[in-house]
Tab-separated table of C-alpha atoms in Angstrom:
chain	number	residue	atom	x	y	z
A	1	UNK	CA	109.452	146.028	136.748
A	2	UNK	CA	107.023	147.410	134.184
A	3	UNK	CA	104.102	145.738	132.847
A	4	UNK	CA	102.819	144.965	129.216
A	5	UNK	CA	100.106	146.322	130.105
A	6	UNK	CA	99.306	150.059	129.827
A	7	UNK	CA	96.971	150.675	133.301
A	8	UNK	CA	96.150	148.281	135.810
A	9	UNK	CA	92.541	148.145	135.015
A	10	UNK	CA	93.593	146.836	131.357
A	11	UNK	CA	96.186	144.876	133.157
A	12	UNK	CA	93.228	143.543	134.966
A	13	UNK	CA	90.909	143.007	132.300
A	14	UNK	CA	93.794	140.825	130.394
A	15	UNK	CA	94.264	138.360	133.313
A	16	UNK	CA	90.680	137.602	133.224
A	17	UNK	CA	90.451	136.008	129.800
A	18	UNK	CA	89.801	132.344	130.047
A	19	UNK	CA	92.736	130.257	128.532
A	20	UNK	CA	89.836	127.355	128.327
A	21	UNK	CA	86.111	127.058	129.106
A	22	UNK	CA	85.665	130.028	126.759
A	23	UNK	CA	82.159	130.966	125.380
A	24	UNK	CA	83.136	129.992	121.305
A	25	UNK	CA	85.064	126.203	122.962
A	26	UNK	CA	81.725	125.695	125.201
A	27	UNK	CA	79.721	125.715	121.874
A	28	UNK	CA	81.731	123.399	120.193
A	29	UNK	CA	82.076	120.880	122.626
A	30	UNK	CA	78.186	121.053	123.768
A	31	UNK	CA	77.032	120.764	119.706
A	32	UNK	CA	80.209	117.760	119.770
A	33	UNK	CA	78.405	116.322	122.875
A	34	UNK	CA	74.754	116.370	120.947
A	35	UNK	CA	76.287	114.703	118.086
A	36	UNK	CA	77.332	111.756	120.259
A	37	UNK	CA	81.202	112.464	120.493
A	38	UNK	CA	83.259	111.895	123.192
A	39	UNK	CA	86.355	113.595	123.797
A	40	UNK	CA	88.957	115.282	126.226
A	41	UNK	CA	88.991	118.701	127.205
A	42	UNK	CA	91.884	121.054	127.578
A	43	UNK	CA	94.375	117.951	127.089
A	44	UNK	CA	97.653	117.647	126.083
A	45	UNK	CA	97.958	115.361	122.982
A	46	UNK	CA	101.374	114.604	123.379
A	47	UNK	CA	102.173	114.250	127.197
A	48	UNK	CA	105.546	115.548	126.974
A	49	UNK	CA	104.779	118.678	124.715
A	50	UNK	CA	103.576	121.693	127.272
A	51	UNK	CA	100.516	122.066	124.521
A	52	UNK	CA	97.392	121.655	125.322
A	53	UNK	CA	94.111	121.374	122.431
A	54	UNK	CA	90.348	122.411	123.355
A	55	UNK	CA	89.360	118.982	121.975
A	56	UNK	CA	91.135	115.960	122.134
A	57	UNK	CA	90.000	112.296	120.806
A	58	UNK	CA	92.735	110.221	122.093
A	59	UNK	CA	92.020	107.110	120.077
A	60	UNK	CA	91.077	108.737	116.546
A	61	UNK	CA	94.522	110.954	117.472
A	62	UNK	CA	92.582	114.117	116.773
A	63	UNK	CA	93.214	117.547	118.476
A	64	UNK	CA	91.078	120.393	118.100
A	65	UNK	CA	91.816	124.008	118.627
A	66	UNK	CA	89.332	127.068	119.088
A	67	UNK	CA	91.466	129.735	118.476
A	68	UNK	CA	90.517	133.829	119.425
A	69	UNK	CA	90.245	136.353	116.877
A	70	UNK	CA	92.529	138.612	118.590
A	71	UNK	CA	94.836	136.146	120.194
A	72	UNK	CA	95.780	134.045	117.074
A	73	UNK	CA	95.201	137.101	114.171
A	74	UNK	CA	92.233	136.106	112.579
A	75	UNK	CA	92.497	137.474	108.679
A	76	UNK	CA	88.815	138.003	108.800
A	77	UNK	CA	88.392	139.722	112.549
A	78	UNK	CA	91.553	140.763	113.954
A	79	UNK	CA	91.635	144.039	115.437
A	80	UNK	CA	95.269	146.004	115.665
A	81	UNK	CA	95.162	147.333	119.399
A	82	UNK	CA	95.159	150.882	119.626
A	83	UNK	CA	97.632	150.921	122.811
A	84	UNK	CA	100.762	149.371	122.708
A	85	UNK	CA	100.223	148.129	119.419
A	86	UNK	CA	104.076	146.569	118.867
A	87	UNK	CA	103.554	144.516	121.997
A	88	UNK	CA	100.691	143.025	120.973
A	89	UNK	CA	101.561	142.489	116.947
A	90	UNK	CA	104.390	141.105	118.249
A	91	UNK	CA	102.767	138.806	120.655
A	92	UNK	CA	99.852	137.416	118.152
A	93	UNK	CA	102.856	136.998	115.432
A	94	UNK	CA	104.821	134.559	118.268
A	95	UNK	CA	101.304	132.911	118.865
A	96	UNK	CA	100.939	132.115	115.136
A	97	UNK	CA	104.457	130.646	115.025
A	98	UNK	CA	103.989	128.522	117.915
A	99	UNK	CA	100.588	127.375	116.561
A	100	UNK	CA	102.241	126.200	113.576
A	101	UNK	CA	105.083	124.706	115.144
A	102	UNK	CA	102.551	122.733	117.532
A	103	UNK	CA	100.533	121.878	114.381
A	104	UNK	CA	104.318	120.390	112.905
A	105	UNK	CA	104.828	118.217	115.866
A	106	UNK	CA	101.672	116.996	116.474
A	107	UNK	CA	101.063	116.112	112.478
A	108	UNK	CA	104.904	114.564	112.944
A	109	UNK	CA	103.440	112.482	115.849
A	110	UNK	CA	100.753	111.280	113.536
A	111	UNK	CA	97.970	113.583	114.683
A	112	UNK	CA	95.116	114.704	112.686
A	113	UNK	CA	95.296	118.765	114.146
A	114	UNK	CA	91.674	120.997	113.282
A	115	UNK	CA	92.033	124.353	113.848
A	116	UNK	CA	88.872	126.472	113.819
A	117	UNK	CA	88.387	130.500	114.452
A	118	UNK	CA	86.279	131.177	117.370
A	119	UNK	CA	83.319	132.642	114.771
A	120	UNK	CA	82.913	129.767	113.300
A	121	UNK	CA	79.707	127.699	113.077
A	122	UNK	CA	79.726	124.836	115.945
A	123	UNK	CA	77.582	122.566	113.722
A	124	UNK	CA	80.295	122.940	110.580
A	125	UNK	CA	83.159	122.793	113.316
A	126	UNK	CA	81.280	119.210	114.427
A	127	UNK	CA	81.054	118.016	110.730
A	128	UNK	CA	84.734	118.705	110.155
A	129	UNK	CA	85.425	116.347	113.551
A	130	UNK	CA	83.302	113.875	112.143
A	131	UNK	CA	84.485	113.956	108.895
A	132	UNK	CA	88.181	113.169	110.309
A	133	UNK	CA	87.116	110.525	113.094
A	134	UNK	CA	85.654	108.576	110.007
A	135	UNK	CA	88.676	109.225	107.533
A	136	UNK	CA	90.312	107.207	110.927
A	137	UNK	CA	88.036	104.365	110.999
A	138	UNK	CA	89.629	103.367	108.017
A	139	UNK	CA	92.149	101.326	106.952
A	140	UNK	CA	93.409	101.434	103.219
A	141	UNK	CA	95.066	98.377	102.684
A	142	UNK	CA	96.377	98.115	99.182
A	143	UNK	CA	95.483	94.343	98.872
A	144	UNK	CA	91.992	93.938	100.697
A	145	UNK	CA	90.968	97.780	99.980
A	146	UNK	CA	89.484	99.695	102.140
A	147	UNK	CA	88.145	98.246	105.369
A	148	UNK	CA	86.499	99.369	109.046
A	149	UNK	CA	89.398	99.662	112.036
């Protein structure tokens, strides 16, 4: 059988990248972890959905993806690969479509879903956490107004 790949030393280098526990994720969670916020790592929001988010606050129902440049097509720093460039066009198109089809079902589950690029800032990537664990602390109830969970 033939591989994607086009040598086994690229073949090689390809296996090797992290699917978690990579340097841009690490950030995030250690500036999320300074800031006081607790989460889960590499956890599946929905148990029964083979998806799995960097960042996961159970409670606030919150899942946080770091997504690659490369791997998830970046409009700012996506780079076409110069070898077997189909394959891999082809393969960061299908990982777009299942991001937004995970984003669908976890939204449709009642999940708040934050998806950053691995560039950006881990301090601005905290705020936007933040910013949606408090828009869950609160209840807007028509007749009392707004109120603390």
């Amino acid at each position: 059988m033939s591989s994607w790949a086009s040598s086994p030393g690229v073949r090689r280098g390809m296996q090797r990248n992290r699917s978690r526990d990579t340097k841009p994720e690490l950030a995030v969670r250690s500036a999320a972890h300074a800031a006081g916020l607790r989460y889960r790592v590499d956890f599946r929001p929905i148990p029964t959905l083979n998806r799995r988010a960097d960042l996961v606050f159970t409670r606030a129902k919150v899942a946080v993806f770091v997504d690659g440049c490369f791997w998830h097509g970046c409009p700012e720093h996506h780079t076409v690969a110069k070898t077997n460039a189909s394959f891999w066009s082809d393969k960061v198109r299908r990982n777009r479509a299942r991001d937004a089809g995970t984003d669908q079902m976890l939204l449709e589950a009642g999940w708040t879903v934050i998806r950053v690029w691995e560039h950006d800032p881990p301090d601005l990537v905290v705020a936007q956490i933040r910013a949606a664990l408090r828009h869950d602390q609160i209840d807007d109830d028509p007749e009392r107004g707004p109120r603390r969970k």
